[in-house]
Amino acid sequence: MRVRFWGTRGSIAKAGPSTVRYGGNTSCVELRSPDGTLVVLDCGTGAHGLGSALLTGGNAPRRGHILITHTHWDHIQGFPFFAPLRVRNNEWDVYGPHGAGLSLRETLAGQMQYTYFPLALDDLGATVRYHDLVEGRFKLGDIQVTAQYLHHPALTIGYRLECAGVVVVYATDHEPHSRRLAAGDAVPRGREDARHEQFLAGADLVIHDAQYTADEYPSKVGWGHSTMEYVVQAAAAADVQRLALFHHDPLRDDDAMENVVTLARQRVAQTNAPLEVLAAAEGQVLDVERTRRVRSAYTPAAKSAIASPAGNVHEQSVLVAVSDAPTADLLADAAAEEGLRLFSAADVDTAIDVVRRDQPSLLIIERSLAGRDGLDVCRAVRGAEGTYAKEVAIVVIEDDDDPEALLAAGATGSLARPFDAGYVRTRMRSWLLSTAWHLERAPLGDNEAQRVRAVRATGLLDTKPEERFDRYTRIAAALFDVPVVLITLVDADRLWFKSHYGMDTCESPRDAAFCPHAILDDTVMQVPDALLDTRFADNPLVVGEPFLRFYAGAPLKLPDGSRAGTLCLVDYRPRSLNDAQVQLLGDLGALVEREFRGG
Ligand SMILES: [Zn+2]
Ligand SMILES: [Zn+2]
């Protein structure tokens, strides 16, 4: 992969003679895969230069993806000035964190209202699609992307991009959860800091916020940025090959930047890690090669990062178990602003009762709770059986930075006082969004019991392959030019394949399958891009092996009218059938139905 820096500065653009070497433009990085997939990381003022450069290549249509970490100005101010967005025939997909109130599109439109900018978002000439993200995975061409929340006053996402064995991580703006870790101390990591290190694990290149130094940090606590000392330590521990310090402070001139790099290299020398450190400079190009044959293990959650536009369907709730009244009030207000149902408890026993009875979506517990250890609540919850006990987010308010105790008790994260309502809301949202799971199971039809009886009565389930069915899947594969064609029967809790072209397995669990959706109706069901369809974006077959993207299924009827299963087409890339092809698939389905009778 090739990386080019167009903007490296944090907070505000800083043009002038003191920043010529490292650059004055704010965050914007261009990344290209070997197959030519173009990814733009953030749209700070550096996007202006990138946009102009892209247009010098003539009028050929351009297609690209813009990944926004968050919508602070220094990451989006170049968006209205990114010229390819104004050119017809250009196609851009824009991704960014799914907020609580406004969508990514609405937030970007906000900075282009007529009081701020002469051209409205809707007047851009290019085709622009907006995608709201939560934590999880998605694919951009040949690049597999993992999105993970960072720690910043606004909801912020870091991106891990993997392609052909090469890993690049873009993580700005981020402050370590532990203040001692941020100050450069070698202290044990809590769960969230360990998780962040995991996100960097084994990367060939990490581009990381390093706005401050440990000396400057005491007056910057809570601003949402890292120190050079922390980043070097984390990258070395995470077995990173190359680290590009990024999001340079606007007050740091070129000579001061050189000093920071020198200090960083001295620190690396003390660790003995094979880590190369540089400070990202505007205009600099890095060719990132595969440097690892064996890479530190990294296993992201197997769920899609594409947020459901409906937001969270289920009502969410929070337990605030806090005995300190001002803190409890502040948290209650934040919960109300986020639209969360509130449960309160002022002591350990009440808190445990509330959890058992109401199972709130998020637990916020004060460490010192009415004379007892708030971690007792944490231990009681984690000690119970079931998915809720294992997965609910538990956050501990503690003032003395004791990550080992929190980790041992099973806490998800911590909150250190003082904090304000805005910060708490951002944290609540990221904890809730990172534990939310929205796999949509197909509803059952009205006569499901009768339908299953009819399917079983065909006598086809678990029989050997037959030429009279296989010929149809072969024909369909050639006709529609798809790698996989199946004739499926939807049994009570599984999908069984009477014929399977291009796929070895002959059954799959019903919960995750597409066909149970297709048999709800008499017409062909088409899913042009599963990642963009809220029913399937989280589907394990989409976000994991075999990474399905396209599906089209014609329902197959039995003589009694029950829809038994489908003749379906599957592809690993997005595509769509035109009307004539939909008709053709229906016609082929009708021929397969005749075999049900003629068996
Ligand atoms: Zn920033
Ligand atoms: Zn920011």
XYZ file of C-alpha atoms and ligand atoms in Angstrom:
601
model
C 0.000 0.000 0.000
C 1.152 3.542 -0.703
C 0.537 6.325 1.786
C 0.889 10.051 1.075
C 0.492 12.756 3.700
C -1.466 15.850 2.576
C -2.091 17.279 6.039
C -0.335 16.364 9.296
C -1.208 19.207 11.660
C -3.709 18.991 14.523
C -6.340 21.441 15.751
C -5.803 24.298 13.263
C -3.885 24.851 10.039
C -0.581 26.608 10.612
C 0.991 27.927 7.443
C 4.258 29.830 7.487
C 8.033 29.598 7.477
C 8.140 27.747 10.823
C 6.153 24.762 9.520
C 7.473 24.212 5.994
C 9.243 20.935 6.753
C 6.396 19.096 8.501
C 3.543 21.038 6.919
C 0.794 23.367 8.050
C -2.357 21.659 6.748
C -4.658 19.679 9.018
C -5.280 15.914 8.836
C -5.569 14.303 5.423
C -3.853 11.110 4.276
C -4.144 9.369 0.909
C -3.849 5.588 0.803
C -3.837 3.378 -2.278
C -4.011 -0.391 -2.439
C -2.122 -2.450 -5.034
C -5.400 -2.829 -6.976
C -5.860 0.947 -7.010
C -8.539 1.302 -4.321
C -8.311 4.927 -3.169
C -8.937 5.744 0.496
C -8.795 9.270 1.907
C -8.288 9.355 5.671
C -9.866 12.541 7.067
C -10.641 15.709 5.172
C -8.750 18.464 6.993
C -7.350 21.372 4.985
C -4.868 18.985 3.351
C -7.792 17.586 1.296
C -7.644 20.700 -0.885
C -4.217 19.740 -2.248
C -5.192 16.100 -2.695
C -8.387 17.068 -4.557
C -6.480 19.293 -6.973
C -3.901 16.582 -7.587
C -6.628 14.027 -8.359
C -8.179 16.346 -10.942
C -4.961 16.957 -12.857
C -5.285 13.469 -14.324
C -7.978 14.626 -16.799
C -11.702 13.941 -16.826
C -11.681 10.219 -16.194
C -14.304 9.316 -13.598
C -12.835 8.951 -10.130
C -14.066 6.664 -7.449
C -12.874 6.722 -3.884
C -13.686 6.288 -0.226
C -13.367 8.968 2.438
C -12.989 7.731 6.017
C -13.644 10.431 8.614
C -12.441 9.792 12.182
C -14.733 12.446 13.691
C -16.253 15.741 12.743
C -14.034 18.176 14.658
C -13.093 20.976 12.253
C -9.488 19.952 11.723
C -10.773 16.669 10.209
C -13.539 17.965 7.927
C -12.714 21.561 7.006
C -11.230 20.525 3.658
C -14.353 18.524 2.713
C -16.161 21.416 0.945
C -12.866 22.206 -0.848
C -12.225 18.660 -2.051
C -12.723 19.389 -5.752
C -13.560 15.839 -7.001
C -16.824 16.072 -5.036
C -17.934 18.799 -7.428
C -17.262 16.831 -10.626
C -19.970 14.816 -12.341
C -19.148 11.155 -12.998
C -17.152 11.066 -9.758
C -18.341 8.620 -7.151
C -17.435 8.957 -3.486
C -18.427 6.975 -0.430
C -18.011 8.851 2.825
C -17.774 6.967 6.128
C -17.747 8.308 9.681
C -19.030 7.631 13.194
C -22.755 7.248 13.730
C -23.671 10.012 16.167
C -26.638 10.216 18.502
C -28.526 13.202 17.119
C -27.219 13.976 13.640
C -26.122 11.587 10.923
C -22.675 12.001 9.365
C -24.329 13.581 6.330
C -26.232 16.109 8.429
C -23.095 17.077 10.353
C -21.121 17.605 7.143
C -24.030 19.592 5.693
C -23.959 21.766 8.846
C -20.584 23.284 8.038
C -21.835 24.016 4.508
C -24.929 26.046 5.497
C -25.061 29.339 3.589
C -23.723 31.404 6.511
C -20.499 29.364 6.379
C -20.071 28.281 2.781
C -21.520 29.323 -0.607
C -22.267 25.809 -1.900
C -24.680 23.447 -0.167
C -23.935 19.752 0.355
C -26.774 18.792 -1.984
C -25.272 20.862 -4.813
C -22.117 18.752 -5.091
C -21.912 17.437 -8.660
C -20.496 14.007 -7.844
C -22.473 11.014 -6.645
C -21.787 10.948 -2.903
C -23.027 8.263 -0.541
C -22.788 8.576 3.242
C -22.325 5.673 5.620
C -22.629 5.906 9.404
C -20.295 3.546 11.218
C -20.127 1.787 14.544
C -17.341 -0.547 15.663
C -16.822 -3.491 13.365
C -15.602 -4.493 9.940
C -16.303 -3.566 6.341
C -14.625 -3.919 2.986
C -13.477 -1.251 0.535
C -12.460 -2.963 -2.709
C -9.521 -5.176 -1.821
C -9.050 -3.520 1.598
C -10.501 -5.013 4.779
C -11.220 -2.215 7.259
C -11.783 -2.526 11.002
C -13.286 0.436 12.832
C -12.687 0.852 16.556
C -13.574 3.684 18.913
C -10.827 5.963 20.131
C -10.843 8.004 23.345
C -11.622 11.621 22.508
C -14.188 14.229 23.631
C -16.146 13.607 20.390
C -17.152 10.125 19.214
C -14.102 9.128 17.160
C -13.198 6.066 15.123
C -9.745 4.698 14.310
C -9.241 2.607 11.156
C -7.173 -0.523 10.677
C -6.719 -1.263 6.972
C -5.458 -4.636 5.751
C -4.665 -5.582 2.186
C -2.485 -8.314 0.705
C -0.847 -9.016 4.047
C -0.009 -5.345 4.739
C -1.527 -3.538 7.734
C -1.827 0.231 8.155
C -3.520 1.725 11.238
C -4.763 5.316 11.327
C -5.470 6.364 14.930
C -5.995 10.055 15.596
C -7.301 11.740 17.908
C -6.802 9.538 20.962
C -5.882 9.956 24.613
C -4.854 6.938 26.680
C -7.449 6.045 29.308
C -4.834 5.943 32.028
C -3.344 9.343 32.779
C -0.180 7.756 34.088
C 0.220 5.864 30.833
C -0.278 9.137 28.938
C 2.426 10.745 31.069
C 4.822 8.106 29.783
C 4.953 5.885 32.904
C 5.310 2.154 32.358
C 2.191 1.110 34.275
C -0.134 -1.880 33.756
C -2.820 -1.406 31.116
C -6.518 -1.511 31.861
C -8.869 -3.266 29.465
C -9.453 -0.277 27.200
C -5.774 0.704 26.871
C -4.904 -2.944 26.211
C -7.624 -3.047 23.567
C -6.164 0.011 21.871
C -2.728 -1.636 21.781
C -4.365 -4.731 20.271
C -5.779 -2.511 17.546
C -2.222 -1.533 16.568
C -0.856 -5.069 16.886
C 1.705 -6.125 14.314
C 0.988 -3.216 11.955
C 3.506 -2.381 9.242
C 2.667 1.308 9.681
C 0.802 3.115 12.461
C -0.146 6.763 11.932
C -0.913 7.991 15.449
C -1.866 11.179 17.224
C 1.175 12.379 19.178
C 0.205 15.996 19.660
C 1.903 16.517 23.022
C 4.924 15.464 25.016
C 4.798 14.079 28.554
C 6.105 17.439 29.848
C 3.182 19.271 28.253
C 0.567 16.699 29.235
C -0.384 17.886 32.758
C -2.076 20.988 31.321
C -3.733 18.974 28.488
C -5.410 16.180 30.464
C -8.806 15.326 29.021
C -8.196 17.101 25.693
C -8.267 13.756 23.905
C -4.691 13.529 22.616
C -1.679 11.293 23.059
C 1.865 12.063 24.065
C 4.883 11.007 22.037
C 6.066 9.004 25.047
C 2.832 6.994 25.244
C 2.683 6.322 21.509
C 6.266 5.071 21.343
C 5.656 2.756 24.275
C 2.363 1.440 22.873
C 3.762 0.893 19.363
C 6.817 -0.924 20.705
C 4.633 -3.141 22.911
C 2.293 -3.824 19.987
C 5.123 -5.047 17.743
C 4.606 -2.241 15.228
C 7.146 -1.915 12.407
C 6.943 1.794 11.635
C 5.325 4.632 13.589
C 4.444 7.988 12.043
C 3.851 10.651 14.702
C 0.859 12.669 13.529
C -1.554 15.509 14.399
C 1.317 17.849 15.272
C 0.574 20.646 17.686
C 0.145 23.984 15.853
C 2.548 25.561 18.351
C 5.346 23.115 17.471
C 7.680 24.546 14.796
C 9.939 22.450 12.572
C 12.950 22.573 14.912
C 10.822 21.542 17.865
C 9.426 18.676 15.734
C 12.979 17.455 15.028
C 13.604 17.427 18.775
C 10.516 15.338 19.424
C 11.620 12.812 16.777
C 15.102 12.606 18.296
C 13.649 12.034 21.758
C 11.276 9.414 20.379
C 14.150 7.510 18.743
C 16.117 7.604 21.983
C 13.157 6.061 23.786
C 12.842 3.343 21.151
C 16.556 2.555 21.535
C 15.916 1.870 25.237
C 13.166 -0.649 24.455
C 15.198 -2.748 22.010
C 12.072 -3.004 19.859
C 12.679 -3.045 16.065
C 10.478 0.038 15.744
C 11.175 2.822 13.274
C 9.833 6.264 14.230
C 9.272 9.275 12.018
C 7.136 12.392 12.177
C 4.683 12.556 9.282
C 5.551 15.404 6.921
C 3.231 16.975 4.381
C 4.061 15.693 0.884
C 5.870 12.626 2.217
C 5.169 9.287 0.512
C 5.615 5.942 2.271
C 5.518 2.642 0.441
C 4.295 0.170 3.008
C 5.475 -3.362 2.395
C 4.654 -6.518 4.191
C 7.246 -6.702 6.959
C 5.860 -9.560 8.984
C 5.633 -13.195 8.169
C 4.226 -13.972 11.577
C 2.054 -11.199 12.888
C 0.860 -10.605 16.431
C -2.611 -12.027 16.741
C -5.397 -9.604 16.015
C -8.987 -10.783 15.962
C -11.583 -8.070 15.462
C -15.211 -8.631 16.371
C -16.956 -10.351 13.480
C -19.673 -7.774 13.019
C -20.325 -5.135 10.439
C -19.326 -1.527 11.077
C -22.205 -0.211 8.968
C -24.671 1.290 11.437
C -28.350 0.577 11.130
C -30.028 3.818 9.988
C -32.831 3.146 12.437
C -30.298 3.420 15.246
C -30.825 1.103 18.144
C -34.148 -0.561 17.837
C -34.324 -1.670 21.428
C -34.778 0.746 24.264
C -31.480 1.201 26.035
C -30.959 1.912 29.680
C -28.217 2.769 32.122
C -27.684 2.033 35.790
C -25.981 4.855 37.673
C -24.716 3.390 40.960
C -23.127 6.439 42.511
C -23.361 7.767 46.065
C -21.785 11.155 45.341
C -24.823 13.374 44.591
C -23.324 15.918 42.116
C -21.755 13.084 40.065
C -25.035 11.133 40.126
C -26.936 14.220 38.908
C -24.491 14.898 36.105
C -24.714 11.266 34.902
C -28.511 11.288 35.143
C -28.659 14.434 32.990
C -26.284 12.923 30.431
C -28.409 9.746 30.291
C -31.550 11.813 29.753
C -29.873 13.760 26.928
C -28.886 10.465 25.288
C -32.464 9.215 25.562
C -31.541 6.399 27.941
C -33.865 4.996 30.561
C -32.255 5.625 33.953
C -31.921 3.286 36.942
C -30.288 4.673 40.076
C -28.711 2.982 43.081
C -26.745 4.493 45.942
C -25.325 1.291 47.408
C -23.921 -2.064 46.317
C -26.899 -4.269 47.236
C -29.468 -2.070 45.494
C -27.243 -1.951 42.413
C -27.003 -5.750 42.262
C -30.801 -6.027 42.653
C -31.401 -3.588 39.783
C -29.019 -5.492 37.512
C -30.708 -8.838 38.259
C -34.199 -7.431 37.738
C -33.810 -4.970 34.850
C -30.592 -5.898 33.042
C -29.656 -2.297 32.089
C -27.663 -1.923 28.853
C -24.815 -0.084 30.590
C -23.634 -0.020 34.211
C -21.753 2.965 35.643
C -20.529 2.249 39.154
C -18.610 4.393 41.605
C -15.568 2.582 42.963
C -16.187 3.764 46.492
C -19.909 3.175 46.840
C -21.497 4.056 50.199
C -18.580 2.660 52.158
C -18.165 -0.488 50.056
C -16.093 -1.466 47.029
C -18.134 -0.774 43.887
C -16.218 -3.592 42.209
C -18.397 -5.977 44.254
C -21.203 -5.117 41.805
C -18.895 -5.829 38.896
C -17.857 -9.204 40.331
C -21.472 -10.166 41.084
C -22.546 -9.387 37.494
C -19.667 -11.171 35.813
C -20.068 -14.168 38.101
C -23.570 -14.860 36.774
C -24.426 -17.120 33.823
C -25.327 -16.059 30.297
C -24.524 -13.610 27.527
C -25.707 -10.525 29.386
C -23.396 -11.181 32.329
C -20.500 -11.695 29.977
C -21.056 -8.811 27.580
C -22.760 -5.882 29.356
C -20.454 -2.846 29.560
C -19.451 -2.036 33.151
C -17.729 1.276 33.763
C -16.121 2.188 37.052
C -15.668 5.739 38.291
C -12.376 5.728 40.107
C -9.955 8.414 41.093
C -6.741 6.526 41.711
C -5.936 4.844 38.372
C -5.911 1.190 39.439
C -6.326 -0.729 36.167
C -5.262 -4.096 37.573
C -8.074 -4.227 40.123
C -10.612 -3.176 37.493
C -9.340 -5.763 35.060
C -9.468 -8.523 37.660
C -13.085 -7.630 38.509
C -14.093 -7.658 34.827
C -14.752 -3.934 34.322
C -15.047 -2.753 30.715
C -13.678 0.719 31.278
C -13.183 3.552 33.694
C -14.136 7.182 34.128
C -11.794 9.510 35.975
C -13.109 12.679 37.593
C -13.475 15.500 36.752
C -15.599 15.003 33.632
C -18.313 17.112 32.037
C -21.689 16.113 30.606
C -20.571 16.293 26.949
C -17.639 13.971 27.563
C -19.798 11.514 29.508
C -22.380 11.424 26.714
C -19.692 10.582 24.146
C -18.379 7.792 26.360
C -21.881 6.407 27.041
C -22.555 6.307 23.321
C -19.341 4.489 22.476
C -19.815 1.902 25.242
C -23.401 1.251 24.173
C -22.624 1.151 20.464
C -19.698 -1.191 20.934
C -21.820 -3.737 22.798
C -24.887 -3.414 20.551
C -25.465 -6.293 18.180
C -28.096 -6.194 15.526
C -28.347 -9.380 13.504
C -31.789 -9.510 11.962
C -33.377 -12.894 11.914
C -36.111 -13.356 9.301
C -39.627 -13.349 10.725
C -41.608 -16.574 10.353
C -44.455 -16.766 7.837
C -48.059 -17.302 8.957
C -48.193 -21.024 8.244
C -44.683 -21.912 9.286
C -45.571 -25.271 10.875
C -47.506 -26.338 7.767
C -44.665 -25.057 5.542
C -42.023 -27.102 7.390
C -44.245 -30.228 7.186
C -44.579 -29.707 3.423
C -40.807 -29.282 2.992
C -40.137 -32.502 4.910
C -42.856 -34.315 2.957
C -40.958 -33.754 -0.299
C -38.536 -36.404 0.878
C -35.705 -34.358 -0.583
C -33.950 -33.342 2.633
C -30.580 -35.071 3.108
C -30.824 -36.916 -0.219
C -27.935 -37.326 -2.663
C -27.236 -34.757 -5.423
C -29.362 -35.286 -8.535
C -28.574 -34.244 -12.090
C -32.131 -32.973 -12.645
C -31.469 -30.228 -10.056
C -27.735 -29.725 -10.644
C -28.284 -28.803 -14.286
C -30.256 -25.746 -13.196
C -27.570 -24.427 -10.860
C -24.960 -24.927 -13.603
C -27.107 -23.080 -16.142
C -27.793 -20.234 -13.710
C -24.086 -19.829 -12.874
C -23.274 -19.451 -16.576
C -26.299 -17.303 -17.371
C -25.774 -14.781 -14.575
C -22.003 -15.128 -14.327
C -22.020 -15.709 -10.552
C -19.627 -17.930 -8.585
C -22.282 -19.608 -6.429
C -25.799 -20.897 -7.181
C -27.888 -22.890 -4.712
C -31.221 -24.682 -4.611
C -32.144 -24.412 -0.953
C -34.832 -25.875 1.262
C -35.637 -23.935 4.421
C -36.095 -26.477 7.218
C -37.187 -25.584 10.775
C -33.750 -24.508 11.968
C -31.426 -24.999 9.023
C -31.017 -24.318 5.357
C -30.309 -27.451 3.328
C -28.963 -27.329 -0.243
C -30.450 -29.771 -2.753
C -27.937 -28.498 -5.279
C -24.860 -26.391 -4.589
C -22.747 -24.982 -7.392
C -19.514 -23.259 -6.322
C -19.857 -24.023 -2.616
C -18.786 -27.163 -0.759
C -21.110 -27.151 2.213
C -24.633 -28.502 1.893
C -26.338 -26.809 4.807
C -26.149 -23.743 7.039
C -27.896 -22.512 10.197
C -31.210 -20.775 9.518
C -30.539 -17.755 11.766
C -27.898 -16.190 9.569
C -29.277 -17.293 6.199
C -30.680 -15.009 3.493
C -33.211 -17.466 2.043
C -35.629 -17.335 5.009
C -36.102 -13.656 4.087
C -36.602 -14.518 0.416
C -39.407 -17.017 1.110
C -41.548 -14.384 2.825
C -42.741 -13.198 -0.572
C -43.588 -14.544 -4.045
C -41.169 -12.281 -5.911
C -37.405 -12.459 -6.430
C -35.543 -10.922 -3.491
C -32.426 -9.034 -4.495
C -29.695 -7.701 -2.161
C -27.265 -5.704 -4.339
C -24.834 -5.021 -1.489
C -25.332 -6.864 1.791
C -23.088 -4.433 3.666
C -25.494 -1.628 2.861
C -28.608 -3.588 3.809
C -29.533 -3.288 7.487
C -30.950 -6.825 7.499
C -27.610 -8.314 6.502
C -24.865 -5.813 7.309
C -24.072 -7.658 10.555
C -24.565 -11.122 9.119
C -21.699 -13.485 9.962
C -21.658 -14.719 6.334
C -21.139 -11.120 5.216
C -18.627 -9.850 7.746
C -16.797 -13.173 7.977
C -16.113 -16.101 5.672
C -17.222 -16.332 2.893
C -17.793 -12.527 2.835
C -21.029 -12.563 0.783
C -22.016 -9.258 -0.802
C -24.680 -10.013 -3.409
C -27.750 -12.239 -3.165
C -30.750 -12.816 -5.430
C -33.260 -15.550 -4.605
C -36.373 -16.770 -6.441
C -38.775 -18.455 -4.006
C -39.663 -22.049 -4.923
C -43.236 -23.183 -4.330
C -44.481 -26.647 -3.578
C -47.776 -27.861 -5.142
C -49.664 -26.887 -1.945
C -48.431 -23.289 -2.302
C -45.859 -23.381 0.514
C -42.595 -21.656 -0.275
C -40.044 -24.392 0.327
C -36.802 -22.577 -0.388
C -35.103 -20.740 -3.210
C -33.061 -20.877 -6.343
C -30.474 -18.295 -5.363
C -27.447 -16.530 -6.799
C -24.559 -15.405 -4.614
C -21.510 -13.262 -5.343
C -18.609 -11.907 -3.319
C -18.892 -8.434 -4.783
C -21.793 -5.978 -4.981
C -23.846 -6.134 -8.188
C -27.437 -6.041 -9.335
C -29.755 -7.802 -11.766
C -31.730 -5.794 -14.313
C -35.463 -6.383 -14.808
C -34.930 -8.889 -17.609
C -32.505 -10.904 -15.467
C -34.915 -10.889 -12.523
C -37.574 -12.261 -14.856
C -35.163 -14.922 -16.102
C -34.302 -16.017 -12.578
C -38.024 -16.316 -11.826
C -38.481 -18.426 -14.984
C -35.659 -20.779 -14.007
C -37.187 -21.047 -10.537
C -40.482 -22.118 -12.111
C -38.650 -24.906 -13.957
C -37.032 -26.108 -10.706
C -40.490 -26.160 -9.090
C -41.567 -28.677 -11.737
C -38.867 -31.029 -10.438
C -40.496 -30.915 -6.982
C -43.614 -32.376 -8.569
C -41.870 -34.746 -10.918
C -39.535 -36.311 -8.305
Zn -7.928 16.691 15.563
Zn -10.620 16.057 17.598
